[in-house]
């Protein structure tokens, strides 16, 4: 039997690349003027590094070989989301007044099964990990509740693997779309995810080890929260005390996004409350 621990960088990279191509439509996203301006700056930045650092032919060829392997292992989505997306997100959401967003990352799948709050995420019988009750309210910036708001949630399991990107996991494991109640409140039962390690056997892992970096993201829950007439927010929530809160390899932690769950009175795991504030659509 194939289990999630046998996940390979190439298989999860191929999955993430296929998902990206299906979900993101990029034709006509920008004009010739912008392509000229942005591509010219990118090329110049690379040439400046070569000149300043006196890059050798051996280094140039190592770089070329590495870029080829990023494509071969399907790791462009992983590479870009880990090292570039955070600044794109900062620019995109600079003018919001509601809850903080952060990066989407490579493992979102749209159209997870819809459930009404209170809900339990799809999970295996005896899903490993500490049970977590995640609850809260969705409001607008004026403090009014948003009944029927949609909370899309996805996260890794207790070994740090995502369903549909590692073998042996049920299709929608730890993924769901939950509608808030008439007061905009939601209650979601799940388990606490484990920290995520960038696959060590792919191109991103090779870069990390060649550079002497670490490969970790702190444990996190991904969310997309939306309501009619409001801007969708893509975010992540983290856990206080996590070893990599201060040095996330993906630079996606913000202090407002760190949860401090408490033990439940009934002893059944932990619980935490977090409210989402959505900006109006412009
Ligand atoms: C993840 O789980 C993730 O959230 C990001 C941003 C990059 C790689 C793996
Ligand atoms: Fe993630």
PDB file of N, CA and C in Angstrom, residues 73-122:
ATOM      1  N   UNK A  73      10.691  18.747 -11.975  1.00  0.00           N
ATOM      2  CA  UNK A  73      10.022  18.221 -10.777  1.00  0.00           C
ATOM      3  C   UNK A  73       8.696  18.942 -10.524  1.00  0.00           C
ATOM      4  N   UNK A  74       8.270  19.787 -11.456  1.00  0.00           N
ATOM      5  CA  UNK A  74       6.970  20.466 -11.311  1.00  0.00           C
ATOM      6  C   UNK A  74       6.944  21.456 -10.163  1.00  0.00           C
ATOM      7  N   UNK A  75       8.117  21.919  -9.723  1.00  0.00           N
ATOM      8  CA  UNK A  75       8.147  22.721  -8.499  1.00  0.00           C
ATOM      9  C   UNK A  75       8.083  24.233  -8.707  1.00  0.00           C
ATOM     10  N   UNK A  76       7.722  24.690  -9.912  1.00  0.00           N
ATOM     11  CA  UNK A  76       7.552  26.144 -10.046  1.00  0.00           C
ATOM     12  C   UNK A  76       6.491  26.703  -9.105  1.00  0.00           C
ATOM     13  N   UNK A  77       5.314  26.058  -8.965  1.00  0.00           N
ATOM     14  CA  UNK A  77       4.345  26.610  -8.002  1.00  0.00           C
ATOM     15  C   UNK A  77       4.916  26.673  -6.583  1.00  0.00           C
ATOM     16  N   UNK A  78       5.590  25.613  -6.166  1.00  0.00           N
ATOM     17  CA  UNK A  78       6.159  25.592  -4.811  1.00  0.00           C
ATOM     18  C   UNK A  78       7.222  26.683  -4.666  1.00  0.00           C
ATOM     19  N   UNK A  79       8.145  26.746  -5.607  1.00  0.00           N
ATOM     20  CA  UNK A  79       9.214  27.738  -5.541  1.00  0.00           C
ATOM     21  C   UNK A  79       8.652  29.169  -5.461  1.00  0.00           C
ATOM     22  N   UNK A  80       7.728  29.476  -6.363  1.00  0.00           N
ATOM     23  CA  UNK A  80       7.200  30.852  -6.420  1.00  0.00           C
ATOM     24  C   UNK A  80       6.373  31.182  -5.189  1.00  0.00           C
ATOM     25  N   UNK A  81       5.549  30.235  -4.731  1.00  0.00           N
ATOM     26  CA  UNK A  81       4.697  30.524  -3.577  1.00  0.00           C
ATOM     27  C   UNK A  81       5.514  30.638  -2.290  1.00  0.00           C
ATOM     28  N   UNK A  82       6.623  29.927  -2.208  1.00  0.00           N
ATOM     29  CA  UNK A  82       7.458  30.008  -1.004  1.00  0.00           C
ATOM     30  C   UNK A  82       8.294  31.285  -0.999  1.00  0.00           C
ATOM     31  N   UNK A  83       8.867  31.661  -2.165  1.00  0.00           N
ATOM     32  CA  UNK A  83       9.851  32.753  -2.138  1.00  0.00           C
ATOM     33  C   UNK A  83       9.387  34.067  -2.749  1.00  0.00           C
ATOM     34  N   UNK A  84       8.246  34.041  -3.431  1.00  0.00           N
ATOM     35  CA  UNK A  84       7.809  35.291  -4.088  1.00  0.00           C
ATOM     36  C   UNK A  84       6.407  35.741  -3.665  1.00  0.00           C
ATOM     37  N   UNK A  85       5.484  34.792  -3.436  1.00  0.00           N
ATOM     38  CA  UNK A  85       4.084  35.202  -3.270  1.00  0.00           C
ATOM     39  C   UNK A  85       3.872  36.192  -2.131  1.00  0.00           C
ATOM     40  N   UNK A  86       4.676  36.115  -1.070  1.00  0.00           N
ATOM     41  CA  UNK A  86       4.392  36.974   0.099  1.00  0.00           C
ATOM     42  C   UNK A  86       4.409  38.460  -0.241  1.00  0.00           C
ATOM     43  N   UNK A  87       5.311  38.883  -1.111  1.00  0.00           N
ATOM     44  CA  UNK A  87       5.325  40.317  -1.434  1.00  0.00           C
ATOM     45  C   UNK A  87       4.173  40.681  -2.381  1.00  0.00           C
ATOM     46  N   UNK A  88       3.782  39.753  -3.244  1.00  0.00           N
ATOM     47  CA  UNK A  88       2.631  39.991  -4.119  1.00  0.00           C
ATOM     48  C   UNK A  88       1.371  40.190  -3.253  1.00  0.00           C
ATOM     49  N   UNK A  89       1.246  39.348  -2.240  1.00  0.00           N
ATOM     50  CA  UNK A  89       0.084  39.453  -1.343  1.00  0.00           C
ATOM     51  C   UNK A  89       0.095  40.778  -0.594  1.00  0.00           C
ATOM     52  N   UNK A  90       1.246  41.202  -0.115  1.00  0.00           N
ATOM     53  CA  UNK A  90       1.342  42.485   0.612  1.00  0.00           C
ATOM     54  C   UNK A  90       0.879  43.642  -0.275  1.00  0.00           C
ATOM     55  N   UNK A  91       1.335  43.633  -1.514  1.00  0.00           N
ATOM     56  CA  UNK A  91       0.948  44.694  -2.454  1.00  0.00           C
ATOM     57  C   UNK A  91      -0.562  44.631  -2.719  1.00  0.00           C
ATOM     58  N   UNK A  92      -1.070  43.422  -2.963  1.00  0.00           N
ATOM     59  CA  UNK A  92      -2.487  43.263  -3.336  1.00  0.00           C
ATOM     60  C   UNK A  92      -3.425  43.714  -2.219  1.00  0.00           C
ATOM     61  N   UNK A  93      -3.042  43.471  -0.962  1.00  0.00           N
ATOM     62  CA  UNK A  93      -3.968  43.716   0.149  1.00  0.00           C
ATOM     63  C   UNK A  93      -3.605  44.929   0.987  1.00  0.00           C
ATOM     64  N   UNK A  94      -2.709  45.783   0.453  1.00  0.00           N
ATOM     65  CA  UNK A  94      -2.198  46.917   1.241  1.00  0.00           C
ATOM     66  C   UNK A  94      -3.316  47.840   1.731  1.00  0.00           C
ATOM     67  N   UNK A  95      -4.401  47.960   0.974  1.00  0.00           N
ATOM     68  CA  UNK A  95      -5.434  48.941   1.343  1.00  0.00           C
ATOM     69  C   UNK A  95      -6.624  48.346   2.080  1.00  0.00           C
ATOM     70  N   UNK A  96      -6.515  47.100   2.504  1.00  0.00           N
ATOM     71  CA  UNK A  96      -7.653  46.507   3.221  1.00  0.00           C
ATOM     72  C   UNK A  96      -7.688  46.974   4.666  1.00  0.00           C
ATOM     73  N   UNK A  97      -8.914  47.056   5.204  1.00  0.00           N
ATOM     74  CA  UNK A  97      -9.086  47.437   6.615  1.00  0.00           C
ATOM     75  C   UNK A  97      -9.481  46.241   7.470  1.00  0.00           C
ATOM     76  N   UNK A  98      -9.942  45.173   6.852  1.00  0.00           N
ATOM     77  CA  UNK A  98     -10.418  44.002   7.592  1.00  0.00           C
ATOM     78  C   UNK A  98      -9.265  43.100   8.018  1.00  0.00           C
ATOM     79  N   UNK A  99      -9.565  41.817   8.178  1.00  0.00           N
ATOM     80  CA  UNK A  99      -8.565  40.864   8.658  1.00  0.00           C
ATOM     81  C   UNK A  99      -7.372  40.789   7.717  1.00  0.00           C
ATOM     82  N   UNK A 100      -6.234  40.436   8.275  1.00  0.00           N
ATOM     83  CA  UNK A 100      -5.015  40.261   7.478  1.00  0.00           C
ATOM     84  C   UNK A 100      -5.137  39.037   6.580  1.00  0.00           C
ATOM     85  N   UNK A 101      -4.644  39.185   5.374  1.00  0.00           N
ATOM     86  CA  UNK A 101      -4.505  38.031   4.499  1.00  0.00           C
ATOM     87  C   UNK A 101      -3.069  37.539   4.547  1.00  0.00           C
ATOM     88  N   UNK A 102      -2.832  36.421   3.909  1.00  0.00           N
ATOM     89  CA  UNK A 102      -1.459  35.989   3.619  1.00  0.00           C
ATOM     90  C   UNK A 102      -1.529  35.059   2.414  1.00  0.00           C
ATOM     91  N   UNK A 103      -0.417  34.422   2.076  1.00  0.00           N
ATOM     92  CA  UNK A 103      -0.333  33.713   0.803  1.00  0.00           C
ATOM     93  C   UNK A 103      -1.255  32.489   0.718  1.00  0.00           C
ATOM     94  N   UNK A 104      -1.632  32.150  -0.516  1.00  0.00           N
ATOM     95  CA  UNK A 104      -2.474  30.969  -0.769  1.00  0.00           C
ATOM     96  C   UNK A 104      -1.645  29.686  -0.773  1.00  0.00           C
ATOM     97  N   UNK A 105      -0.429  29.755  -1.315  1.00  0.00           N
ATOM     98  CA  UNK A 105       0.376  28.540  -1.434  1.00  0.00           C
ATOM     99  C   UNK A 105      -0.116  27.644  -2.560  1.00  0.00           C
ATOM    100  N   UNK A 106       0.563  26.507  -2.760  1.00  0.00           N
ATOM    101  CA  UNK A 106       0.287  25.674  -3.940  1.00  0.00           C
ATOM    102  C   UNK A 106      -0.797  24.614  -3.776  1.00  0.00           C
ATOM    103  N   UNK A 107      -1.417  24.480  -2.594  1.00  0.00           N
ATOM    104  CA  UNK A 107      -2.243  23.295  -2.346  1.00  0.00           C
ATOM    105  C   UNK A 107      -3.733  23.536  -2.162  1.00  0.00           C
ATOM    106  N   UNK A 108      -4.238  24.686  -2.636  1.00  0.00           N
ATOM    107  CA  UNK A 108      -5.690  24.940  -2.585  1.00  0.00           C
ATOM    108  C   UNK A 108      -6.386  24.153  -3.690  1.00  0.00           C
ATOM    109  N   UNK A 109      -7.545  23.562  -3.344  1.00  0.00           N
ATOM    110  CA  UNK A 109      -8.402  22.928  -4.347  1.00  0.00           C
ATOM    111  C   UNK A 109      -9.787  23.543  -4.200  1.00  0.00           C
ATOM    112  N   UNK A 110     -10.325  24.140  -5.273  1.00  0.00           N
ATOM    113  CA  UNK A 110     -11.667  24.710  -5.152  1.00  0.00           C
ATOM    114  C   UNK A 110     -12.732  23.623  -5.026  1.00  0.00           C
ATOM    115  N   UNK A 111     -13.922  24.068  -4.601  1.00  0.00           N
ATOM    116  CA  UNK A 111     -15.110  23.205  -4.595  1.00  0.00           C
ATOM    117  C   UNK A 111     -15.008  21.996  -3.665  1.00  0.00           C
ATOM    118  N   UNK A 112     -14.428  22.203  -2.492  1.00  0.00           N
ATOM    119  CA  UNK A 112     -14.484  21.147  -1.467  1.00  0.00           C
ATOM    120  C   UNK A 112     -15.943  21.001  -1.032  1.00  0.00           C
ATOM    121  N   UNK A 113     -16.342  19.811  -0.560  1.00  0.00           N
ATOM    122  CA  UNK A 113     -17.737  19.563  -0.173  1.00  0.00           C
ATOM    123  C   UNK A 113     -18.262  20.629   0.803  1.00  0.00           C
ATOM    124  N   UNK A 114     -19.482  21.126   0.525  1.00  0.00           N
ATOM    125  CA  UNK A 114     -20.083  22.183   1.353  1.00  0.00           C
ATOM    126  C   UNK A 114     -20.820  21.561   2.535  1.00  0.00           C
ATOM    127  N   UNK A 115     -20.647  22.155   3.706  1.00  0.00           N
ATOM    128  CA  UNK A 115     -21.366  21.752   4.913  1.00  0.00           C
ATOM    129  C   UNK A 115     -21.833  23.021   5.622  1.00  0.00           C
ATOM    130  N   UNK A 116     -22.921  22.890   6.397  1.00  0.00           N
ATOM    131  CA  UNK A 116     -23.360  24.025   7.207  1.00  0.00           C
ATOM    132  C   UNK A 116     -22.709  23.931   8.578  1.00  0.00           C
ATOM    133  N   UNK A 117     -22.415  25.100   9.141  1.00  0.00           N
ATOM    134  CA  UNK A 117     -21.925  25.127  10.514  1.00  0.00           C
ATOM    135  C   UNK A 117     -23.058  24.704  11.459  1.00  0.00           C
ATOM    136  N   UNK A 118     -22.759  23.948  12.522  1.00  0.00           N
ATOM    137  CA  UNK A 118     -21.473  23.396  12.943  1.00  0.00           C
ATOM    138  C   UNK A 118     -21.080  22.186  12.098  1.00  0.00           C
ATOM    139  N   UNK A 119     -19.781  22.080  11.782  1.00  0.00           N
ATOM    140  CA  UNK A 119     -19.330  21.049  10.849  1.00  0.00           C
ATOM    141  C   UNK A 119     -18.064  20.357  11.355  1.00  0.00           C
ATOM    142  N   UNK A 120     -17.863  19.154  10.853  1.00  0.00           N
ATOM    143  CA  UNK A 120     -16.614  18.429  11.094  1.00  0.00           C
ATOM    144  C   UNK A 120     -15.977  18.197   9.735  1.00  0.00           C
ATOM    145  N   UNK A 121     -14.725  18.574   9.566  1.00  0.00           N
ATOM    146  CA  UNK A 121     -14.064  18.386   8.270  1.00  0.00           C
ATOM    147  C   UNK A 121     -13.989  16.910   7.939  1.00  0.00           C
ATOM    148  N   UNK A 122     -14.067  16.584   6.638  1.00  0.00           N
ATOM    149  CA  UNK A 122     -13.868  15.191   6.237  1.00  0.00           C
ATOM    150  C   UNK A 122     -12.515  14.712   6.765  1.00  0.00           C
TER     151      UNK A 122
END
